[in-house]
Coordinates of C-alpha atoms and ligand atoms in Angstrom, one line a residue:
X1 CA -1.4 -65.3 16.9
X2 CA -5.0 -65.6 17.9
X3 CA -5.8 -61.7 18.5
X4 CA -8.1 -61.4 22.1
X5 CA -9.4 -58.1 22.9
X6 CA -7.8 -56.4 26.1
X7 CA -11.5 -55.8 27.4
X8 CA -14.1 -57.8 28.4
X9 CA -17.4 -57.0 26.9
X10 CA -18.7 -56.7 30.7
X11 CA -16.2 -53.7 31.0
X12 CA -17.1 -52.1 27.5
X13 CA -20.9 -52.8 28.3
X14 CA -20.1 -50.2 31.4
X15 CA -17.7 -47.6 29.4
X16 CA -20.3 -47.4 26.6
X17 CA -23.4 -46.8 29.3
X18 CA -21.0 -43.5 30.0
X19 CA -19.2 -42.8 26.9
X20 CA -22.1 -43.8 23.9
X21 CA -20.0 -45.8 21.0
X22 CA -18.5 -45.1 18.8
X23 CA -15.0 -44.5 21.0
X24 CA -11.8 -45.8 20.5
X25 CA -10.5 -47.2 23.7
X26 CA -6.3 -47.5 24.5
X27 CA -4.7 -50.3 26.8
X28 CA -2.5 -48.2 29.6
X29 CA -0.8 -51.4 30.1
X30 CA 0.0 -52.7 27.2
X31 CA 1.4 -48.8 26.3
X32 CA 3.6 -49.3 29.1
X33 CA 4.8 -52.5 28.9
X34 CA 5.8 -52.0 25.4
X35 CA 7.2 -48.4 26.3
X36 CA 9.4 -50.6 28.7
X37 CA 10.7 -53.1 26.6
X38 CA 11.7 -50.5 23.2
X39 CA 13.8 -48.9 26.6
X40 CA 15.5 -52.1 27.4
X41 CA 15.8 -53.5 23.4
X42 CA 18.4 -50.2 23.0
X43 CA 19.3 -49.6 26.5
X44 CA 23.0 -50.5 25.2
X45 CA 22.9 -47.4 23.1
X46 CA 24.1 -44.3 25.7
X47 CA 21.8 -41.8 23.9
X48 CA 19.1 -44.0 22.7
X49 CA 15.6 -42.2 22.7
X50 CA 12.7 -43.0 20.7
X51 CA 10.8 -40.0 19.5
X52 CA 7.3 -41.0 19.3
X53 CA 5.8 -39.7 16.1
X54 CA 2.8 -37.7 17.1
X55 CA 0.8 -38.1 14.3
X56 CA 0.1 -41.9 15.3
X57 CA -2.1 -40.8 17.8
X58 CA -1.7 -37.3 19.0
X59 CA -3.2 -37.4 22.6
X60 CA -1.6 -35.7 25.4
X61 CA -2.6 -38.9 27.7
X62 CA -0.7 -40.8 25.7
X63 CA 2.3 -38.6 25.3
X64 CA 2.6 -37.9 28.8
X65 CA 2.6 -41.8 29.4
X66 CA 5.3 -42.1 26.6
X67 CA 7.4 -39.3 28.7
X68 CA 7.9 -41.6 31.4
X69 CA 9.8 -44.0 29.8
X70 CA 11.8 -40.9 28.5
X71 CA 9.6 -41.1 24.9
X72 CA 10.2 -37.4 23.0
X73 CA 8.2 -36.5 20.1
X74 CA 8.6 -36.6 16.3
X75 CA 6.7 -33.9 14.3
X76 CA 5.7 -32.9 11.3
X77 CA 3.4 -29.4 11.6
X78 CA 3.0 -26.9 13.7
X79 CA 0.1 -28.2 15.5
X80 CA 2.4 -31.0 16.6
X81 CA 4.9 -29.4 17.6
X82 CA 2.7 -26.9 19.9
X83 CA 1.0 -29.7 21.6
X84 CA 4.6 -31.5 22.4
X85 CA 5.4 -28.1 24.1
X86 CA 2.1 -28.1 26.1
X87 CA 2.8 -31.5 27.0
X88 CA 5.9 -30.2 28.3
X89 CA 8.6 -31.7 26.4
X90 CA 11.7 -29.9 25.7
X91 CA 14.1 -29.1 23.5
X92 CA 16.0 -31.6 21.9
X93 CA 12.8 -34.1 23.0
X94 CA 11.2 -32.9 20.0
X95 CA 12.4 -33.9 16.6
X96 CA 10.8 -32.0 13.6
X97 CA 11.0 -34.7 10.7
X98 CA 8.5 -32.2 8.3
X99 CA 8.7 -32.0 4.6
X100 CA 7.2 -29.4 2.0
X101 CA 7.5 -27.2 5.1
X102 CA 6.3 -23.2 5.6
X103 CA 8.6 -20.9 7.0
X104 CA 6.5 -20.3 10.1
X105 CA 6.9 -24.2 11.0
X106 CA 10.8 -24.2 11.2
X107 CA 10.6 -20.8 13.1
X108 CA 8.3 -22.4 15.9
X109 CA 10.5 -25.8 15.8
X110 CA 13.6 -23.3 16.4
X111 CA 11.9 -21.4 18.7
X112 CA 11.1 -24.5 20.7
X113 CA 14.8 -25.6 20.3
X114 CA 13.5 -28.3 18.9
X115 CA 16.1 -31.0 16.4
X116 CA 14.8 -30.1 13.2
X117 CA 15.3 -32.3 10.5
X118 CA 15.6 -31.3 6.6
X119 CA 13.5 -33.1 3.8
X120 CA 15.8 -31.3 1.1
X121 CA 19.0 -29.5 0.1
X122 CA 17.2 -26.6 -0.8
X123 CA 15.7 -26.4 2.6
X124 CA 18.7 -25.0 4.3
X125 CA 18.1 -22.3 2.5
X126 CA 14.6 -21.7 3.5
X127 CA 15.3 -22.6 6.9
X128 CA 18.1 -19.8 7.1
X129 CA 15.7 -17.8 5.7
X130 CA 12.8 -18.5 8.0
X131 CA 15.5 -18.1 10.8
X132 CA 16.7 -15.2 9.8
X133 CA 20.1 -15.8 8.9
X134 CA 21.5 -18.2 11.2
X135 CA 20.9 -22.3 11.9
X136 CA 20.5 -24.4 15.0
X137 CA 23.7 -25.7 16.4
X138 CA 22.3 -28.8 16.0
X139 CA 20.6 -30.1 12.2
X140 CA 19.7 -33.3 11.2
X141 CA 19.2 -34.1 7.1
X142 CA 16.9 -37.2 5.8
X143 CA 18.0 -39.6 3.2
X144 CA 16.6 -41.3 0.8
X145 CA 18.6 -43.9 -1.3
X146 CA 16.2 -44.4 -4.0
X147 CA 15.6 -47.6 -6.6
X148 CA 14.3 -50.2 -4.4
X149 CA 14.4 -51.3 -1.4
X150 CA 14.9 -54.6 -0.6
X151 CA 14.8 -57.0 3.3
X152 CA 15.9 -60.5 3.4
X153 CA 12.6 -61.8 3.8
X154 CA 11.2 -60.2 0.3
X155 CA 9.5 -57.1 1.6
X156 CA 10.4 -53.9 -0.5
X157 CA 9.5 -50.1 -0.9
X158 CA 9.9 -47.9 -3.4
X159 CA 12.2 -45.0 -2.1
X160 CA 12.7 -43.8 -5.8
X161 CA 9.3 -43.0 -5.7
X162 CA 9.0 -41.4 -2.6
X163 CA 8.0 -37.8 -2.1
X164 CA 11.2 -37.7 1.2
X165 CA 14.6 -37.3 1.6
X166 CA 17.6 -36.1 -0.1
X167 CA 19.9 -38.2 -3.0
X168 CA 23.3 -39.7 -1.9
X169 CA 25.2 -37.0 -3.3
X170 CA 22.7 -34.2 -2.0
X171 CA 23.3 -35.4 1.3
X172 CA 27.3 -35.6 1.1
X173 CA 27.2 -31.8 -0.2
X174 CA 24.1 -30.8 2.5
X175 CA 26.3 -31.6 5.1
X176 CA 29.1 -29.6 3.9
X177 CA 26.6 -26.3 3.6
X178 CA 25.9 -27.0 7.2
X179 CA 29.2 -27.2 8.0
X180 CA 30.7 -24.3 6.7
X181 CA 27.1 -22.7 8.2
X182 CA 28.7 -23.4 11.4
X183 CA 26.3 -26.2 12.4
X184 CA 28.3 -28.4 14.8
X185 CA 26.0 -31.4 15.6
X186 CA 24.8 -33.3 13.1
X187 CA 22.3 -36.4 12.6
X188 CA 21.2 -38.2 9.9
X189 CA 17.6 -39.6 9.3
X190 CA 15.7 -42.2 7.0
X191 CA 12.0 -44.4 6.8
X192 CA 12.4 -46.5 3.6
X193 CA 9.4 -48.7 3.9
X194 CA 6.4 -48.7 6.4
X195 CA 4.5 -51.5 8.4
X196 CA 7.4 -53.7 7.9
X197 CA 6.7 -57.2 9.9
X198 CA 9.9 -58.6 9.9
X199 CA 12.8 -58.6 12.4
X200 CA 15.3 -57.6 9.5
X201 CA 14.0 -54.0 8.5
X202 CA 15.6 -51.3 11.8
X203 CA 19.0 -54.0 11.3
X204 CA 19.1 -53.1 7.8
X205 CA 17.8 -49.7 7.1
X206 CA 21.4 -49.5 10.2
X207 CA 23.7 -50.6 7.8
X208 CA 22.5 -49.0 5.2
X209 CA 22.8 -45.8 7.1
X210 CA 26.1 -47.3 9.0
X211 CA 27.7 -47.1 5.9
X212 CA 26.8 -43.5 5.2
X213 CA 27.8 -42.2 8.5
X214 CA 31.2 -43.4 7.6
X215 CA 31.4 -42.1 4.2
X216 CA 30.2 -38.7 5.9
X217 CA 32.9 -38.9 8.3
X218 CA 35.6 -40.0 5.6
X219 CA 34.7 -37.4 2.9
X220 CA 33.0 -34.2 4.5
X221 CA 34.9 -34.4 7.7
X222 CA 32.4 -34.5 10.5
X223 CA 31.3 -37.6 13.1
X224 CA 27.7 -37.6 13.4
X225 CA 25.9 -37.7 16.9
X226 CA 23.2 -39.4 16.0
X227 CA 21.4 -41.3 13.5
X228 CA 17.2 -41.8 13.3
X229 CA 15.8 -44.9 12.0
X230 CA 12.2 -43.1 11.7
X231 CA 9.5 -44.8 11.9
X232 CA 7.9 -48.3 10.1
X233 CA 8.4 -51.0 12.2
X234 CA 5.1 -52.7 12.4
X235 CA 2.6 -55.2 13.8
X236 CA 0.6 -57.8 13.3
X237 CA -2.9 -56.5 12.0
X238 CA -3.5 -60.3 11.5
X239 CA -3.7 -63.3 13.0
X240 CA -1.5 -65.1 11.1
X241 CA 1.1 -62.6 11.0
X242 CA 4.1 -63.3 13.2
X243 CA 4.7 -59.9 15.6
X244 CA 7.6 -58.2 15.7
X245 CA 10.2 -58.8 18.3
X246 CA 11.1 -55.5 19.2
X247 CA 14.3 -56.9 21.8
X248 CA 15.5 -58.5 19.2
X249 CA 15.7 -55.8 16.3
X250 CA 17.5 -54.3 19.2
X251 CA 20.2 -56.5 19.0
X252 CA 20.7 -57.1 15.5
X253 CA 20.8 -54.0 14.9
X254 CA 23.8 -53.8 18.4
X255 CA 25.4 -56.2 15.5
X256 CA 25.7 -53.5 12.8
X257 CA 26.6 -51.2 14.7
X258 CA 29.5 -53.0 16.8
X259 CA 30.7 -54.1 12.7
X260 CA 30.3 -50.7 11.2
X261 CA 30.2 -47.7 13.2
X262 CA 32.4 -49.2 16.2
X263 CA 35.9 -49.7 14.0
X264 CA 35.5 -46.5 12.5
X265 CA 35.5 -45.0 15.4
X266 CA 32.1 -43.9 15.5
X267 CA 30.8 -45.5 18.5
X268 CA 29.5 -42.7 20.3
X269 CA 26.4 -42.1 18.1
X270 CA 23.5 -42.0 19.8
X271 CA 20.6 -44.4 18.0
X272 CA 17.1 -42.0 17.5
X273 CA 13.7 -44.1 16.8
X274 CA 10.4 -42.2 15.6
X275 CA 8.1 -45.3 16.0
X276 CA 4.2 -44.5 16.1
X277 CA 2.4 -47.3 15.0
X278 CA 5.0 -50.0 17.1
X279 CA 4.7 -47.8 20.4
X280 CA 0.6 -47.5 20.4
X281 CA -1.2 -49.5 17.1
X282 CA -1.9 -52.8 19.2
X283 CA -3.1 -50.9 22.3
X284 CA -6.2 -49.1 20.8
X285 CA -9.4 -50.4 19.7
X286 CA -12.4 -48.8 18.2
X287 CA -15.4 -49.9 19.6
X288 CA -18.6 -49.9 17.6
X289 CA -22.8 -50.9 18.0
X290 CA -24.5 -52.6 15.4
X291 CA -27.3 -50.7 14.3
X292 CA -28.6 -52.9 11.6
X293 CA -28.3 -56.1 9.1
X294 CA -29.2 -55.4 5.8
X295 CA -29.4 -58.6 3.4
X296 CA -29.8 -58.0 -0.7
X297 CA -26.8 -59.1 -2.6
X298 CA -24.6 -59.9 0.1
X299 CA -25.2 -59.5 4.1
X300 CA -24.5 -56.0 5.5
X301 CA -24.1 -55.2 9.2
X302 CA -24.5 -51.1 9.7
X303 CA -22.1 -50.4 12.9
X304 CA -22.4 -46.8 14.5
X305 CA -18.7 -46.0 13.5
X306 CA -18.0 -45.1 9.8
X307 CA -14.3 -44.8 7.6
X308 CA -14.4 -40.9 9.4
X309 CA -13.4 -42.7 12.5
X310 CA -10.7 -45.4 10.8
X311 CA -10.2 -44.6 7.2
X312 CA -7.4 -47.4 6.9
X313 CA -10.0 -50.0 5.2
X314 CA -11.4 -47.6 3.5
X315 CA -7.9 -45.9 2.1
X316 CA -5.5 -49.0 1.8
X317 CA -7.9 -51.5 2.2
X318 CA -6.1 -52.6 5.1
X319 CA -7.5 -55.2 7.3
X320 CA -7.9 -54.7 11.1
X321 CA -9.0 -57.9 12.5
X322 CA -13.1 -57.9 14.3
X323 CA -14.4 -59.7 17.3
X324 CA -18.1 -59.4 18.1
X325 CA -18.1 -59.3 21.7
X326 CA -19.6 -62.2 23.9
X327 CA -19.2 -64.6 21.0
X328 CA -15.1 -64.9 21.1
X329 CA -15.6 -68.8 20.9
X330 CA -18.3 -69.2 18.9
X331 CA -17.8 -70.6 15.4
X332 CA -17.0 -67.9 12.4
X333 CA -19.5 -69.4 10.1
X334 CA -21.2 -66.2 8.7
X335 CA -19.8 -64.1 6.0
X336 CA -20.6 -59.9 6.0
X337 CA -19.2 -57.1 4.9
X338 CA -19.1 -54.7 7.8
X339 CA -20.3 -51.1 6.9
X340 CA -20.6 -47.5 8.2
X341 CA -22.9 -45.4 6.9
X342 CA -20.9 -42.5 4.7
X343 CA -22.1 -41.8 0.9
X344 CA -19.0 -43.8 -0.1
X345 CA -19.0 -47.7 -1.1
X346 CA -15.8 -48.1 0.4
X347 CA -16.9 -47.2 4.1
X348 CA -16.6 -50.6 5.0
X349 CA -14.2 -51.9 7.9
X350 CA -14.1 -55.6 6.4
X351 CA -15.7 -57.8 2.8
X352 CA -16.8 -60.9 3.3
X353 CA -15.5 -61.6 6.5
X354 CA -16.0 -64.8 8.6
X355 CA -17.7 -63.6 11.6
X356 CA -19.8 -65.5 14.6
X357 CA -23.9 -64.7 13.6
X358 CA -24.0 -61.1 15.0
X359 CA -27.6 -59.6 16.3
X360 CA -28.6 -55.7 16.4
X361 CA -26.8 -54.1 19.5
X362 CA -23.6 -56.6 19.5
X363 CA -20.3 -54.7 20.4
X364 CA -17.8 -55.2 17.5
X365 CA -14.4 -55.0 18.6
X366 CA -12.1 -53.5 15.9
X367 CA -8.4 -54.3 17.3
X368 CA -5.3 -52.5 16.5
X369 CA -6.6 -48.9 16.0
X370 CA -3.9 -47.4 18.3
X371 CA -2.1 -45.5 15.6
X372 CA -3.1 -43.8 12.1
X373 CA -6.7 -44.3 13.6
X374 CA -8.5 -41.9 15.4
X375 CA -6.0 -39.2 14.2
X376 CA -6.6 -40.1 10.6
X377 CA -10.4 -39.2 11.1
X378 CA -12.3 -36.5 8.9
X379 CA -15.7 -34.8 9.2
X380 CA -17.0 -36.1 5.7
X381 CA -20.9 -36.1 5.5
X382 CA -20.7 -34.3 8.4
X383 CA -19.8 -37.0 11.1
X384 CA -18.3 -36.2 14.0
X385 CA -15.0 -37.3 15.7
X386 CA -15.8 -40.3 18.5
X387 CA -14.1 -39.8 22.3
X388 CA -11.1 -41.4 23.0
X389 CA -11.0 -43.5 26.3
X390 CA -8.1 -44.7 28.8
X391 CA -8.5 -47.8 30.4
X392 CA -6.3 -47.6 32.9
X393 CA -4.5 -51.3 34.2
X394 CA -6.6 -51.5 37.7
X395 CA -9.8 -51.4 35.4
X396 CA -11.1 -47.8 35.9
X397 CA -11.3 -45.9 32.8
X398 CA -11.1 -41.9 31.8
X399 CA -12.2 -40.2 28.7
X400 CA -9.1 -38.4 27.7
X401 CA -10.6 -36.5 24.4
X402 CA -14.3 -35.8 24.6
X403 CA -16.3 -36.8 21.2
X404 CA -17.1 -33.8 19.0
X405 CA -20.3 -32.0 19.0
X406 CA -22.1 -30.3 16.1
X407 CA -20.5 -27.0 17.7
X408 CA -17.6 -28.1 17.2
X409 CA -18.4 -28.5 13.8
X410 CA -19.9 -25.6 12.9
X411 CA -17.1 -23.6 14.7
X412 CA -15.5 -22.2 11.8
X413 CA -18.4 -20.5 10.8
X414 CA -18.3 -18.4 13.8
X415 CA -18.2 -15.5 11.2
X416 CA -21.4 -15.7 9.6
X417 CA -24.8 -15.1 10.0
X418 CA -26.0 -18.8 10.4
X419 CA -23.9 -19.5 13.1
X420 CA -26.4 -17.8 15.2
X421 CA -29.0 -19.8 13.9
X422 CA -27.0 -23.3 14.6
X423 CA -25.7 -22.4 17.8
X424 CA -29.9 -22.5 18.7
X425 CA -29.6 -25.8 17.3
X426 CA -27.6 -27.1 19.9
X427 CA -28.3 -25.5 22.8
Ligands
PLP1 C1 4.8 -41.5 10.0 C2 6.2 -41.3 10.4 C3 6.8 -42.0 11.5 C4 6.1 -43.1 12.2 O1 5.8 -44.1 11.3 P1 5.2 -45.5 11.9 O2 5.1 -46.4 10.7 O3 3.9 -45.2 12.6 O4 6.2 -46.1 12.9 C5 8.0 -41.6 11.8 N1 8.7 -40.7 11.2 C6 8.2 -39.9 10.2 C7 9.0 -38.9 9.6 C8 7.0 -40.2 9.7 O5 6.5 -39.5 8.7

């Protein structure tokens, strides 16, 4: 699908006169409206709630506009889980999918009451430890089913590679520890395979974990509440990729579980989603100046954003899609690499891309930074983190993170000597 920006270049003309590029700027609309419909795709499923994963794009704005469309939190340190409690969410609204966990994280997910979900077998133990003695009445374990992992439409993972999860037979025996622990609730959890663009990967990751709810009911005895399907549905970072249809994954995936889970009696379990980049990747953008056009070997155009502030291209050479702003209909008949300006060849946001003759001062419009952008962000070579900006749907617009300063960098040396000397520097 042709990809349009959801701002004019009038309207990011007037944010950046406030708010100096680079920023990344989120679509309130399009957040809701897709909050709305993930609701409606599983509103068949009594306890359905989708646990945003935090680490997407951990903004309080954002959160708080999740809640309302009865969005919890999925999270994986203790930094996440304290800002889901300043946010306010409660409880079992907070899922605590963490592996290679320290002691002090399960204690704080506990404290917080929140559903805390183990990586490993060998984690019960540390969690009773960390707990002092005694579990949750409600624990969730995370499988992982190895080999390979194939969909219908050819896309596969590797989950006998992956770092996550417990074997088939760990599992069976992890719930029987938990059991005789006196745990009385129980879940079960799994992401096989990320950014999957295909309707088939949440229908079959269900049966898949269907099957296992059945095999946990037949051989250790207990009926799970619920079952997570994680995180890894994705979108379409580009234009020729067909977007997923998130209504109906819902009811494929009403299928399986009307075949499986229904005639063995099972059909109470509530369905758990931990979606980041489906509930926020499309509605974020990171908006950037061009500062220069350097020609020698190829044609370079310098933008005031760098691989600290979106480090996908740079990590997985992934490509996020560009429109220069102004010049959405004119032809694409020059070829640049787009770069930042870190110490690092591979601080560049696209190679050789077909882009409209751009001039010093355009606007680039990188689409679909909503999740794993900003928060992926680092302070290599010393660059700061940008502002994050809300555009609200009647057009008005609110910072809702303000851009780091050089204090903020040089906060940490707050102990020493030359702090004094900085802190002159930026006052
Ligand atoms: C990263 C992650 C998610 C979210 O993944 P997306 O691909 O952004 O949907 C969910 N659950 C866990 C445990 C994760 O690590």
């Amino acid at each position: 699908m042709k990809k349009t920006p959801f701002a004019t270049k009038e309207k990011l003309e007037e944010i950046a006169a406030k708010y100096p590029t680079p920023f990344h700027i989120y679509n309130e609309k399009g957040i809701r409206e897709n909050a709305q419909k993930v609701k409606d795709a599983f509103s068949w499923n009594k306890g359905f709630r989708e646990y945003f994963a935090v680490k997407a794009t951990p903004n309080p704005f954002l959160m708080d506009i999740l809640h309302e469309y009865g969005c919890g939190a999925d999270c994986s340190s203790i930094t996440e889980l304290m800002l889901s409690d300043a946010v306010g969410l409660k409880g079992h609204e907070i899922m605590f999918s963490s592996n290679d966990t320290p002691d002090v994280e399960f204690k704080k997910a506990a404290e917080l009451g929140a559903i805390i979900n183990l990586d490993d077998i060998t984690h019960i133990d540390a969690c009773l430890r960390a707990l002092g003695g005694s579990l949750p009445e409600t624990m969730c374990c995370r499988y992982n089913p190895g080999g390979v992992y194939t969909l219908s439409n050819g896309i596969m993972d590797n989950p006998g590679d992956a770092k996550y999860g417990m074997t088939h037979d760990q599992i069976l025996e992890a719930y029987k520890r938990l059991k005789d622990l006196g745990v009385r609730h129980f879940g079960l959890h799994a992401f096989l395979v990320s950014n999957t663009v295909t309707n088939d990967y949440y229908p079959t990751l269900s049966k898949t974990l269907f099957d296992l709810a059945v095999e946990i009911k037949e051989k250790v005895g207990i009926s799970l509440d619920f079952i997570n399907l994680s995180g890894g549905v994705g979108i379409d970072y580009k234009p020729e990729d067909t977007p997923n249809d998130i209504t109906i994954i819902g009811e494929k995936v009403h299928e399986v579980y009307d075949e499986v889970l229904v005639p063995a009696g099972l059909g109470d379990v509530a369905l758990y989603t931990e979606m980041g980049r489906f509930m926020t990747g499309p509605y974020g953008a990171l908006v950037t100046r061009v500062l220069h056009e350097k020609k020698t070997y190829k044609d370079y155009i310098g933008v005031d954003a760098c691989a600290a502030n979106l480090m996908r291209p740079a990590m997985y050479g992934a490509y996020h899609h560009i429109t220069v702003m102004g010049k959405e209909d004119e032809a694409c008949d020059h070829t640049y690499d787009v770069t930042g300006s870190l110490c690092e060849n591979n601080d560049k946001f696209a190679i050789d891309r077909k882009l409209p003759k751009i001039e010093i001062g355009d606007l680039l419009f990188i689409h679909d930074t909503g999740a794993h952008g900003f928060s992926m962000g680092y302070n290599y070579n010393g660059r700061l983190w940008s502002s994050e900006i809300l555009l609200h749907p009647d057009g008005t617009f609110d910072m809702i993170r303000r851009a780091e300063e050089p204090k903020d960098y040089f906060a940490t040396f707050d102990c020493f000597p030359i702090w004094k000397k900085l802190e002159k520097e930026w006052q």
